[in-house]
mmCIF file of C-alpha atoms in Angstrom:
data_model
loop_
_atom_site.group_PDB
_atom_site.id
_atom_site.type_symbol
_atom_site.label_atom_id
_atom_site.label_comp_id
_atom_site.label_asym_id
_atom_site.label_seq_id
_atom_site.Cartn_x
_atom_site.Cartn_y
_atom_site.Cartn_z
ATOM 1 C CA UNK A 1 81.825 0.104 -68.307
ATOM 2 C CA UNK A 2 79.549 2.147 -65.718
ATOM 3 C CA UNK A 3 82.097 4.832 -64.234
ATOM 4 C CA UNK A 4 79.862 4.910 -60.917
ATOM 5 C CA UNK A 5 80.576 1.101 -60.629
ATOM 6 C CA UNK A 6 84.054 1.391 -61.487
ATOM 7 C CA UNK A 7 84.757 3.900 -58.807
ATOM 8 C CA UNK A 8 82.862 1.705 -56.163
ATOM 9 C CA UNK A 9 85.045 -1.078 -56.801
ATOM 10 C CA UNK A 10 88.408 0.927 -56.958
ATOM 11 C CA UNK A 11 87.245 2.385 -53.605
ATOM 12 C CA UNK A 12 86.817 -1.015 -52.063
ATOM 13 C CA UNK A 13 89.982 -2.362 -53.213
ATOM 14 C CA UNK A 14 91.846 0.972 -52.010
ATOM 15 C CA UNK A 15 89.968 0.604 -48.638
ATOM 16 C CA UNK A 16 91.235 -3.188 -48.136
ATOM 17 C CA UNK A 17 94.945 -1.862 -49.296
ATOM 18 C CA UNK A 18 94.889 0.797 -46.806
ATOM 19 C CA UNK A 19 93.360 -1.774 -44.065
ATOM 20 C CA UNK A 20 96.502 -4.031 -44.909
ATOM 21 C CA UNK A 21 99.090 -1.391 -43.535
ATOM 22 C CA UNK A 22 96.736 0.015 -40.846
ATOM 23 C CA UNK A 23 95.796 -3.447 -39.660
ATOM 24 C CA UNK A 24 98.811 -5.012 -39.417
ATOM 25 C CA UNK A 25 98.502 -8.507 -38.126
ATOM 26 C CA UNK A 26 95.117 -7.725 -37.302
ATOM 27 C CA UNK A 27 93.048 -5.430 -35.379
ATOM 28 C CA UNK A 28 92.471 -7.790 -32.363
ATOM 29 C CA UNK A 29 95.174 -10.105 -32.611
ATOM 30 C CA UNK A 30 96.219 -13.619 -33.830
ATOM 31 C CA UNK A 31 93.569 -15.657 -32.347
ATOM 32 C CA UNK A 32 90.674 -13.033 -32.232
ATOM 33 C CA UNK A 33 87.438 -14.704 -32.301
ATOM 34 C CA UNK A 34 85.766 -12.303 -34.621
ATOM 35 C CA UNK A 35 86.713 -11.779 -38.134
ATOM 36 C CA UNK A 36 85.403 -9.129 -40.521
ATOM 37 C CA UNK A 37 85.307 -9.529 -44.297
ATOM 38 C CA UNK A 38 84.676 -6.915 -47.070
ATOM 39 C CA UNK A 39 84.742 -8.163 -51.123
ATOM 40 C CA UNK A 40 83.569 -6.214 -53.952
ATOM 41 C CA UNK A 41 83.070 -7.854 -57.037
ATOM 42 C CA UNK A 42 82.382 -6.623 -60.753
ATOM 43 C CA UNK A 43 80.466 -9.291 -63.133
ATOM 44 C CA UNK A 44 79.616 -8.506 -67.150
ATOM 45 C CA UNK A 45 77.570 -11.133 -68.723
ATOM 46 C CA UNK A 46 76.901 -10.726 -72.379
ATOM 47 C CA UNK A 47 73.512 -12.762 -72.130
ATOM 48 C CA UNK A 48 72.248 -12.463 -68.752
ATOM 49 C CA UNK A 49 68.772 -13.313 -69.267
ATOM 50 C CA UNK A 50 69.884 -16.431 -71.256
ATOM 51 C CA UNK A 51 67.945 -15.572 -74.339
ATOM 52 C CA UNK A 52 68.370 -17.916 -77.457
ATOM 53 C CA UNK A 53 70.419 -16.701 -80.311
ATOM 54 C CA UNK A 54 68.719 -14.875 -82.836
ATOM 55 C CA UNK A 55 66.326 -13.203 -80.269
ATOM 56 C CA UNK A 56 64.986 -9.476 -81.456
ATOM 57 C CA UNK A 57 66.031 -8.077 -77.833
ATOM 58 C CA UNK A 58 64.662 -4.582 -78.919
ATOM 59 C CA UNK A 59 61.293 -5.942 -79.424
ATOM 60 C CA UNK A 60 61.186 -8.506 -76.312
ATOM 61 C CA UNK A 61 63.200 -6.319 -74.105
ATOM 62 C CA UNK A 62 63.083 -2.681 -75.431
ATOM 63 C CA UNK A 63 66.972 -2.792 -75.269
ATOM 64 C CA UNK A 64 69.527 -2.896 -77.385
ATOM 65 C CA UNK A 65 71.209 -6.122 -75.874
ATOM 66 C CA UNK A 66 70.808 -8.508 -72.988
ATOM 67 C CA UNK A 67 74.085 -7.854 -71.804
ATOM 68 C CA UNK A 68 74.641 -6.314 -68.175
ATOM 69 C CA UNK A 69 77.022 -5.351 -65.401
ATOM 70 C CA UNK A 70 76.801 -6.227 -61.698
ATOM 71 C CA UNK A 71 78.595 -4.542 -58.939
ATOM 72 C CA UNK A 72 78.432 -6.518 -55.621
ATOM 73 C CA UNK A 73 79.468 -5.145 -52.285
ATOM 74 C CA UNK A 74 79.510 -7.436 -49.175
ATOM 75 C CA UNK A 75 80.331 -7.493 -45.448
ATOM 76 C CA UNK A 76 80.319 -10.610 -43.787
ATOM 77 C CA UNK A 77 80.952 -10.961 -39.767
ATOM 78 C CA UNK A 78 82.076 -14.240 -38.201
ATOM 79 C CA UNK A 79 82.243 -15.278 -34.830
ATOM 80 C CA UNK A 80 84.040 -18.617 -33.231
ATOM 81 C CA UNK A 81 84.336 -19.451 -29.991
ATOM 82 C CA UNK A 82 85.336 -22.969 -28.066
ATOM 83 C CA UNK A 83 84.511 -23.466 -24.677
ATOM 84 C CA UNK A 84 85.599 -27.073 -23.570
ATOM 85 C CA UNK A 85 84.408 -29.798 -26.024
ATOM 86 C CA UNK A 86 81.832 -27.266 -27.401
ATOM 87 C CA UNK A 87 82.504 -24.836 -30.612
ATOM 88 C CA UNK A 88 80.094 -22.195 -31.533
ATOM 89 C CA UNK A 89 80.437 -20.393 -34.825
ATOM 90 C CA UNK A 90 78.135 -17.557 -36.037
ATOM 91 C CA UNK A 91 78.494 -15.766 -39.583
ATOM 92 C CA UNK A 92 76.484 -12.816 -40.810
ATOM 93 C CA UNK A 93 76.592 -11.195 -44.628
ATOM 94 C CA UNK A 94 75.102 -8.558 -46.122
ATOM 95 C CA UNK A 95 75.201 -7.753 -49.835
ATOM 96 C CA UNK A 96 74.352 -4.659 -51.964
ATOM 97 C CA UNK A 97 74.117 -5.861 -55.567
ATOM 98 C CA UNK A 98 73.352 -3.445 -58.332
ATOM 99 C CA UNK A 99 72.916 -4.005 -62.102
ATOM 100 C CA UNK A 100 73.680 -1.223 -64.941
ATOM 101 C CA UNK A 101 71.130 -1.956 -67.440
ATOM 102 C CA UNK A 102 68.249 -4.132 -65.790
ATOM 103 C CA UNK A 103 67.762 -1.896 -62.939
ATOM 104 C CA UNK A 104 64.671 -3.969 -61.665
ATOM 105 C CA UNK A 105 67.324 -6.819 -60.385
ATOM 106 C CA UNK A 106 69.008 -4.874 -57.839
ATOM 107 C CA UNK A 107 68.316 -6.568 -54.707
ATOM 108 C CA UNK A 108 69.849 -6.595 -51.209
ATOM 109 C CA UNK A 109 71.110 -9.908 -49.912
ATOM 110 C CA UNK A 110 71.120 -10.797 -46.042
ATOM 111 C CA UNK A 111 72.693 -14.355 -45.152
ATOM 112 C CA UNK A 112 73.099 -15.780 -41.649
ATOM 113 C CA UNK A 113 73.998 -19.043 -39.978
ATOM 114 C CA UNK A 114 75.022 -20.392 -36.562
ATOM 115 C CA UNK A 115 76.618 -23.822 -36.121
ATOM 116 C CA UNK A 116 77.061 -25.622 -32.774
ATOM 117 C CA UNK A 117 79.532 -28.146 -32.757
ATOM 118 C CA UNK A 118 78.442 -30.279 -29.578
ATOM 119 C CA UNK A 119 80.080 -33.079 -27.833
ATOM 120 C CA UNK A 120 78.611 -34.951 -25.096
ATOM 121 C CA UNK A 121 81.284 -37.186 -24.842
ATOM 122 C CA UNK A 122 84.624 -37.573 -27.055
ATOM 123 C CA UNK A 123 82.821 -40.342 -28.651
ATOM 124 C CA UNK A 124 79.451 -38.953 -28.894
ATOM 125 C CA UNK A 125 79.388 -35.529 -31.003
ATOM 126 C CA UNK A 126 77.849 -33.853 -33.804
ATOM 127 C CA UNK A 127 76.504 -30.546 -35.619
ATOM 128 C CA UNK A 128 73.563 -28.417 -34.831
ATOM 129 C CA UNK A 129 73.135 -25.704 -37.533
ATOM 130 C CA UNK A 130 70.628 -22.997 -38.818
ATOM 131 C CA UNK A 131 71.561 -21.415 -42.217
ATOM 132 C CA UNK A 132 69.543 -18.723 -44.268
ATOM 133 C CA UNK A 133 70.851 -17.371 -47.999
ATOM 134 C CA UNK A 134 69.368 -15.283 -50.338
ATOM 135 C CA UNK A 135 69.939 -15.243 -54.125
ATOM 136 C CA UNK A 136 68.661 -14.511 -57.491
ATOM 137 C CA UNK A 137 67.085 -17.168 -59.454
ATOM 138 C CA UNK A 138 69.051 -17.891 -63.114
ATOM 139 C CA UNK A 139 66.948 -17.073 -65.868
ATOM 140 C CA UNK A 140 67.730 -20.414 -67.406
ATOM 141 C CA UNK A 141 65.210 -21.873 -65.122
ATOM 142 C CA UNK A 142 63.333 -18.955 -64.728
ATOM 143 C CA UNK A 143 61.060 -17.165 -68.027
ATOM 144 C CA UNK A 144 60.015 -14.050 -66.438
ATOM 145 C CA UNK A 145 61.982 -11.265 -68.227
ATOM 146 C CA UNK A 146 60.301 -8.297 -66.514
ATOM 147 C CA UNK A 147 60.345 -9.124 -62.749
ATOM 148 C CA UNK A 148 63.114 -9.897 -60.391
ATOM 149 C CA UNK A 149 62.878 -13.565 -58.696
ATOM 150 C CA UNK A 150 64.713 -13.638 -55.241
ATOM 151 C CA UNK A 151 64.868 -17.285 -53.734
ATOM 152 C CA UNK A 152 65.497 -17.716 -49.747
ATOM 153 C CA UNK A 153 66.530 -20.858 -48.715
ATOM 154 C CA UNK A 154 66.466 -21.887 -44.645
ATOM 155 C CA UNK A 155 67.832 -24.896 -43.684
ATOM 156 C CA UNK A 156 67.952 -26.686 -40.162
ATOM 157 C CA UNK A 157 69.987 -29.803 -39.501
ATOM 158 C CA UNK A 158 71.187 -31.822 -37.022
ATOM 159 C CA UNK A 159 73.728 -34.487 -37.228
ATOM 160 C CA UNK A 160 75.537 -36.918 -34.745
ATOM 161 C CA UNK A 161 78.086 -39.544 -34.707
ATOM 162 C CA UNK A 162 78.683 -42.224 -32.019
ATOM 163 C CA UNK A 163 82.083 -43.722 -32.056
ATOM 164 C CA UNK A 164 81.881 -47.459 -30.961
ATOM 165 C CA UNK A 165 85.150 -48.308 -30.339
ATOM 166 C CA UNK A 166 87.750 -48.946 -32.856
ATOM 167 C CA UNK A 167 86.935 -48.049 -36.459
ATOM 168 C CA UNK A 168 83.189 -48.331 -36.169
ATOM 169 C CA UNK A 169 80.982 -45.131 -36.334
ATOM 170 C CA UNK A 170 77.142 -44.775 -36.070
ATOM 171 C CA UNK A 171 75.434 -41.844 -38.151
ATOM 172 C CA UNK A 172 72.231 -40.085 -37.580
ATOM 173 C CA UNK A 173 70.766 -36.878 -38.455
ATOM 174 C CA UNK A 174 67.548 -34.800 -39.585
ATOM 175 C CA UNK A 175 66.940 -31.540 -41.372
ATOM 176 C CA UNK A 176 64.318 -29.119 -42.854
ATOM 177 C CA UNK A 177 64.904 -26.881 -45.764
ATOM 178 C CA UNK A 178 62.539 -24.408 -47.119
ATOM 179 C CA UNK A 179 62.697 -22.626 -50.460
ATOM 180 C CA UNK A 180 60.243 -19.810 -51.160
ATOM 181 C CA UNK A 181 60.565 -17.649 -54.824
ATOM 182 C CA UNK A 182 59.177 -14.229 -55.581
ATOM 183 C CA UNK A 183 57.795 -15.606 -58.833
ATOM 184 C CA UNK A 184 56.624 -19.323 -59.784
ATOM 185 C CA UNK A 185 59.216 -21.292 -61.304
ATOM 186 C CA UNK A 186 58.725 -23.924 -64.389
ATOM 187 C CA UNK A 187 58.680 -26.659 -62.180
ATOM 188 C CA UNK A 188 58.423 -27.082 -58.463
ATOM 189 C CA UNK A 189 58.927 -23.839 -56.747
ATOM 190 C CA UNK A 190 58.079 -22.886 -53.137
ATOM 191 C CA UNK A 191 58.726 -25.987 -51.068
ATOM 192 C CA UNK A 192 59.741 -27.537 -47.862
ATOM 193 C CA UNK A 193 62.024 -30.884 -47.666
ATOM 194 C CA UNK A 194 62.102 -32.775 -44.463
ATOM 195 C CA UNK A 195 64.701 -35.386 -44.114
ATOM 196 C CA UNK A 196 65.731 -38.049 -41.730
ATOM 197 C CA UNK A 197 68.941 -40.717 -42.074
ATOM 198 C CA UNK A 198 70.863 -43.212 -40.102
ATOM 199 C CA UNK A 199 73.805 -45.354 -41.238
ATOM 200 C CA UNK A 200 77.205 -46.993 -40.148
ATOM 201 C CA UNK A 201 80.931 -46.247 -41.191
ATOM 202 C CA UNK A 202 83.926 -47.873 -40.851
ATOM 203 C CA UNK A 203 87.366 -46.088 -40.765
ATOM 204 C CA UNK A 204 90.739 -47.285 -41.441
ATOM 205 C CA UNK A 205 93.819 -45.832 -39.999
ATOM 206 C CA UNK A 206 95.169 -44.779 -43.393
ATOM 207 C CA UNK A 207 91.797 -42.570 -43.503
ATOM 208 C CA UNK A 208 89.821 -44.720 -46.039
ATOM 209 C CA UNK A 209 86.278 -44.664 -44.879
ATOM 210 C CA UNK A 210 83.175 -46.831 -46.262
ATOM 211 C CA UNK A 211 79.711 -46.097 -44.961
ATOM 212 C CA UNK A 212 76.063 -47.095 -45.761
ATOM 213 C CA UNK A 213 73.366 -44.682 -45.239
ATOM 214 C CA UNK A 214 69.247 -44.781 -45.217
ATOM 215 C CA UNK A 215 67.510 -41.674 -46.035
ATOM 216 C CA UNK A 216 63.914 -40.780 -46.100
ATOM 217 C CA UNK A 217 62.628 -37.643 -47.561
ATOM 218 C CA UNK A 218 59.162 -35.660 -47.604
ATOM 219 C CA UNK A 219 58.384 -32.764 -50.175
ATOM 220 C CA UNK A 220 55.582 -30.415 -49.838
ATOM 221 C CA UNK A 221 55.172 -27.987 -52.463
ATOM 222 C CA UNK A 222 52.908 -24.488 -52.206
ATOM 223 C CA UNK A 223 51.627 -23.975 -55.538
ATOM 224 C CA UNK A 224 51.357 -27.737 -57.149
ATOM 225 C CA UNK A 225 50.426 -30.672 -54.908
ATOM 226 C CA UNK A 226 51.290 -32.730 -58.041
ATOM 227 C CA UNK A 227 55.287 -31.972 -56.985
ATOM 228 C CA UNK A 228 55.032 -33.633 -53.642
ATOM 229 C CA UNK A 229 57.229 -36.794 -53.549
ATOM 230 C CA UNK A 230 58.209 -39.106 -50.609
ATOM 231 C CA UNK A 231 61.687 -40.794 -51.351
ATOM 232 C CA UNK A 232 63.723 -43.660 -49.953
ATOM 233 C CA UNK A 233 67.330 -43.526 -50.626
ATOM 234 C CA UNK A 234 69.985 -46.301 -49.456
ATOM 235 C CA UNK A 235 73.862 -44.948 -50.282
ATOM 236 C CA UNK A 236 76.918 -46.958 -50.224
ATOM 237 C CA UNK A 237 79.970 -44.853 -50.298
ATOM 238 C CA UNK A 238 83.736 -45.556 -50.344
ATOM 239 C CA UNK A 239 85.977 -42.605 -49.806
ATOM 240 C CA UNK A 240 89.588 -44.253 -50.486
ATOM 241 C CA UNK A 241 92.694 -42.545 -49.536
ATOM 242 C CA UNK A 242 95.606 -44.052 -51.720
ATOM 243 C CA UNK A 243 99.361 -43.405 -51.817
ATOM 244 C CA UNK A 244 101.037 -40.654 -53.722
ATOM 245 C CA UNK A 245 98.551 -38.100 -52.481
ATOM 246 C CA UNK A 246 95.372 -39.779 -54.342
ATOM 247 C CA UNK A 247 91.968 -40.209 -53.242
ATOM 248 C CA UNK A 248 88.922 -41.643 -54.773
ATOM 249 C CA UNK A 249 85.278 -41.171 -53.522
ATOM 250 C CA UNK A 250 82.559 -43.539 -54.955
ATOM 251 C CA UNK A 251 79.209 -43.817 -53.969
ATOM 252 C CA UNK A 252 75.871 -45.395 -55.102
ATOM 253 C CA UNK A 253 72.231 -44.750 -54.240
ATOM 254 C CA UNK A 254 69.059 -46.786 -54.592
ATOM 255 C CA UNK A 255 66.208 -44.035 -55.217
ATOM 256 C CA UNK A 256 62.669 -44.875 -54.716
ATOM 257 C CA UNK A 257 60.231 -42.183 -55.239
ATOM 258 C CA UNK A 258 56.750 -41.928 -55.074
ATOM 259 C CA UNK A 259 54.025 -38.856 -55.935
ATOM 260 C CA UNK A 260 50.972 -39.199 -53.622
ATOM 261 C CA UNK A 261 49.120 -37.005 -56.088
ATOM 262 C CA UNK A 262 50.683 -38.375 -59.148
ATOM 263 C CA UNK A 263 51.110 -41.970 -59.210
ATOM 264 C CA UNK A 264 52.165 -42.678 -62.557
ATOM 265 C CA UNK A 265 55.157 -39.932 -61.841
ATOM 266 C CA UNK A 266 56.757 -42.839 -59.255
ATOM 267 C CA UNK A 267 60.427 -44.178 -60.230
ATOM 268 C CA UNK A 268 63.182 -46.700 -59.078
ATOM 269 C CA UNK A 269 66.501 -45.530 -60.171
ATOM 270 C CA UNK A 270 70.093 -45.984 -59.329
ATOM 271 C CA UNK A 271 72.354 -42.781 -58.789
ATOM 272 C CA UNK A 272 75.948 -42.701 -58.698
ATOM 273 C CA UNK A 273 79.051 -40.653 -58.282
ATOM 274 C CA UNK A 274 82.828 -41.252 -58.804
ATOM 275 C CA UNK A 275 85.774 -38.492 -58.511
ATOM 276 C CA UNK A 276 89.302 -38.832 -58.400
ATOM 277 C CA UNK A 277 91.649 -36.206 -56.777
ATOM 278 C CA UNK A 278 95.319 -36.030 -57.150
ATOM 279 C CA UNK A 279 97.338 -33.626 -54.966
ATOM 280 C CA UNK A 280 100.616 -32.709 -57.209
ATOM 281 C CA UNK A 281 102.271 -30.807 -54.376
ATOM 282 C CA UNK A 282 101.781 -27.326 -52.667
ATOM 283 C CA UNK A 283 98.390 -26.112 -54.431
ATOM 284 C CA UNK A 284 98.709 -28.032 -57.661
ATOM 285 C CA UNK A 285 95.990 -30.847 -58.258
ATOM 286 C CA UNK A 286 93.719 -32.528 -60.805
ATOM 287 C CA UNK A 287 90.129 -33.608 -59.916
ATOM 288 C CA UNK A 288 87.807 -35.528 -62.239
ATOM 289 C CA UNK A 289 84.543 -37.113 -61.844
ATOM 290 C CA UNK A 290 81.256 -38.292 -63.404
ATOM 291 C CA UNK A 291 77.953 -38.524 -61.462
ATOM 292 C CA UNK A 292 74.413 -39.366 -62.245
ATOM 293 C CA UNK A 293 71.462 -38.013 -60.097
ATOM 294 C CA UNK A 294 67.876 -37.836 -60.271
ATOM 295 C CA UNK A 295 65.304 -35.029 -59.079
ATOM 296 C CA UNK A 296 61.860 -34.199 -59.344
ATOM 297 C CA UNK A 297 60.611 -32.350 -62.282
ATOM 298 C CA UNK A 298 56.769 -32.372 -62.238
ATOM 299 C CA UNK A 299 55.389 -30.560 -65.611
ATOM 300 C CA UNK A 300 53.065 -31.602 -68.398
ATOM 301 C CA UNK A 301 55.871 -33.154 -70.382
ATOM 302 C CA UNK A 302 57.878 -34.818 -67.341
ATOM 303 C CA UNK A 303 57.664 -36.141 -63.816
ATOM 304 C CA UNK A 304 61.478 -36.215 -62.941
ATOM 305 C CA UNK A 305 64.869 -35.549 -64.537
ATOM 306 C CA UNK A 306 68.175 -37.469 -64.877
ATOM 307 C CA UNK A 307 71.295 -35.176 -64.899
ATOM 308 C CA UNK A 308 74.453 -37.064 -66.006
ATOM 309 C CA UNK A 309 77.809 -34.792 -65.488
ATOM 310 C CA UNK A 310 81.514 -35.310 -66.658
ATOM 311 C CA UNK A 311 83.856 -32.734 -64.997
ATOM 312 C CA UNK A 312 87.703 -31.987 -64.930
ATOM 313 C CA UNK A 313 89.282 -29.364 -63.005
ATOM 314 C CA UNK A 314 93.042 -28.972 -62.693
ATOM 315 C CA UNK A 315 94.940 -26.415 -60.692
ATOM 316 C CA UNK A 316 98.208 -25.194 -61.229
ATOM 317 C CA UNK A 317 100.048 -23.059 -58.446
ATOM 318 C CA UNK A 318 101.733 -20.580 -60.743
ATOM 319 C CA UNK A 319 103.714 -18.679 -58.247
ATOM 320 C CA UNK A 320 104.044 -18.155 -54.659
ATOM 321 C CA UNK A 321 100.836 -16.244 -54.068
ATOM 322 C CA UNK A 322 98.893 -17.133 -57.419
ATOM 323 C CA UNK A 323 97.110 -20.447 -58.538
ATOM 324 C CA UNK A 324 95.271 -20.894 -61.877
ATOM 325 C CA UNK A 325 92.186 -23.094 -62.079
ATOM 326 C CA UNK A 326 90.637 -24.447 -65.341
ATOM 327 C CA UNK A 327 87.342 -26.324 -65.072
ATOM 328 C CA UNK A 328 85.067 -28.053 -67.677
ATOM 329 C CA UNK A 329 81.571 -29.364 -66.975
ATOM 330 C CA UNK A 330 79.636 -31.108 -69.272
ATOM 331 C CA UNK A 331 76.259 -32.492 -68.577
ATOM 332 C CA UNK A 332 73.146 -33.745 -70.081
ATOM 333 C CA UNK A 333 69.816 -33.401 -68.503
ATOM 334 C CA UNK A 334 66.742 -35.926 -69.791
ATOM 335 C CA UNK A 335 63.579 -35.252 -68.697
ATOM 336 C CA UNK A 336 61.445 -38.614 -68.210
ATOM 337 C CA UNK A 337 58.542 -40.298 -66.507
ATOM 338 C CA UNK A 338 54.646 -39.550 -67.051
ATOM 339 C CA UNK A 339 53.636 -36.674 -69.522
ATOM 340 C CA UNK A 340 50.484 -35.354 -68.699
ATOM 341 C CA UNK A 341 50.284 -34.591 -72.496
ATOM 342 C CA UNK A 342 51.628 -37.057 -74.649
ATOM 343 C CA UNK A 343 54.587 -35.714 -76.414
ATOM 344 C CA UNK A 344 56.591 -37.426 -79.822
ATOM 345 C CA UNK A 345 59.972 -36.147 -78.448
ATOM 346 C CA UNK A 346 61.040 -35.894 -74.971
ATOM 347 C CA UNK A 347 62.873 -32.810 -73.754
ATOM 348 C CA UNK A 348 66.782 -33.003 -73.431
ATOM 349 C CA UNK A 349 69.481 -30.453 -72.605
ATOM 350 C CA UNK A 350 73.121 -30.367 -73.035
ATOM 351 C CA UNK A 351 74.973 -28.120 -71.117
ATOM 352 C CA UNK A 352 78.516 -27.037 -71.304
ATOM 353 C CA UNK A 353 80.404 -24.733 -68.972
ATOM 354 C CA UNK A 354 83.995 -23.824 -69.034
ATOM 355 C CA UNK A 355 85.878 -21.490 -66.559
ATOM 356 C CA UNK A 356 89.242 -19.855 -66.013
ATOM 357 C CA UNK A 357 90.035 -18.491 -62.539
ATOM 358 C CA UNK A 358 93.243 -16.710 -61.787
ATOM 359 C CA UNK A 359 93.694 -16.071 -57.801
ATOM 360 C CA UNK A 360 96.410 -13.833 -56.331
ATOM 361 C CA UNK A 361 96.645 -14.189 -52.411
ATOM 362 C CA UNK A 362 98.623 -11.419 -51.032
ATOM 363 C CA UNK A 363 98.573 -12.931 -47.569
ATOM 364 C CA UNK A 364 95.932 -14.681 -45.523
ATOM 365 C CA UNK A 365 93.574 -11.548 -45.345
ATOM 366 C CA UNK A 366 93.969 -10.175 -48.813
ATOM 367 C CA UNK A 367 93.085 -11.695 -52.136
ATOM 368 C CA UNK A 368 92.031 -10.889 -55.758
ATOM 369 C CA UNK A 369 90.538 -13.086 -58.508
ATOM 370 C CA UNK A 370 89.738 -12.780 -62.169
ATOM 371 C CA UNK A 371 87.194 -15.133 -63.802
ATOM 372 C CA UNK A 372 86.322 -15.725 -67.503
ATOM 373 C CA UNK A 373 83.244 -18.311 -67.603
ATOM 374 C CA UNK A 374 81.039 -19.533 -70.653
ATOM 375 C CA UNK A 375 78.120 -21.282 -70.341
ATOM 376 C CA UNK A 376 76.169 -23.035 -73.255
ATOM 377 C CA UNK A 377 72.959 -25.033 -73.413
ATOM 378 C CA UNK A 378 71.802 -27.063 -76.303
ATOM 379 C CA UNK A 379 68.288 -28.184 -76.308
ATOM 380 C CA UNK A 380 66.063 -30.532 -78.629
ATOM 381 C CA UNK A 381 63.346 -28.249 -78.099
ATOM 382 C CA UNK A 382 63.216 -24.784 -79.950
ATOM 383 C CA UNK A 383 63.879 -21.442 -77.896
ATOM 384 C CA UNK A 384 65.610 -23.157 -75.017
ATOM 385 C CA UNK A 385 69.311 -23.100 -76.195
ATOM 386 C CA UNK A 386 71.571 -20.188 -74.907
ATOM 387 C CA UNK A 387 75.064 -18.999 -74.681
ATOM 388 C CA UNK A 388 76.805 -16.572 -72.012
ATOM 389 C CA UNK A 389 80.359 -15.384 -71.433
ATOM 390 C CA UNK A 390 81.030 -13.845 -68.207
ATOM 391 C CA UNK A 391 84.017 -11.758 -66.880
ATOM 392 C CA UNK A 392 84.354 -10.814 -63.260
ATOM 393 C CA UNK A 393 87.032 -9.513 -60.972
ATOM 394 C CA UNK A 394 86.595 -9.547 -57.191
ATOM 395 C CA UNK A 395 88.725 -8.617 -54.119
ATOM 396 C CA UNK A 396 88.427 -9.806 -50.356
ATOM 397 C CA UNK A 397 90.174 -8.248 -47.565
ATOM 398 C CA UNK A 398 89.596 -9.890 -43.772
ATOM 399 C CA UNK A 399 90.630 -8.290 -40.773
#
């Protein structure tokens, strides 16, 4: 383990512990509108670059292994202000991320967001929000092994709800999402998504909600205009509150997607999702579900991808301040649609992700978590499979 990384991690933990003793109930009172949070995490990944088993790492990377460890130190400021029926929320976070072996991946992240929870009247309200995030693209989607590939996402959205009286609601909204990457991706890449939606909802006194929503999406890609698409989606959703702390969430959507520059890639499909959350008391619960989704994936061998996912995530409260969470995801991705070059065997990936998270929350301000995660991808095409095991420990302190 990198001694310098360990020293930084221990220094952050000690600073948080000292802050507990020094700050007491908080540096500006219990109802302070400004909160400051520091977090430090140390992650070890035995296959950071997601290479297939048997890869000669010396020949390909000039290193004996694809394993690496990352130290991340982050500082976040959050401000909340309530003025009458209006609520303003602002947050900003900066992070320094350092890798021990693959130093070219070192980067600094700067995330920020602002949200106005507005109300014209008690019956007419909504949200106006702006967000910006910076992250690294995963090497499961990016094949360049010598260059850092940062992703910047910017989102602007407005949502509105009009209470018609009684249980009925009118819903509407619009958003724009921009994504830019330092390096090209296998499919897609830099793009802008513009979205509009409108719908209606009905809420029962028990908390059950049924809603219908129509959404129009227009996507424009910078690198490949063949990826551009127009999409219409109609969704019916039921959020069902049952006795005994049970909650069911079911949705089904009719998706029609057209590609102006590649009409043979057009498709009409039905997506769906279903989940069951059972609260067992305290912080213990069981979540399980299934989903089928579709996304554009324009390459020489496909025009879209279908992803089927099953998951289960039990959580146990093993002590007054300690919780243990397990999660198992299993998904299959099929690359479908028009192929520019005829292929005998369409690509198919099978993914399995398993994680164990142990969290200790001393109080609302100080928390420590330890995570073990295993990710595997099997593919029917050579060179796309990988296995990765990650260990991480993180500490957060808020004051």
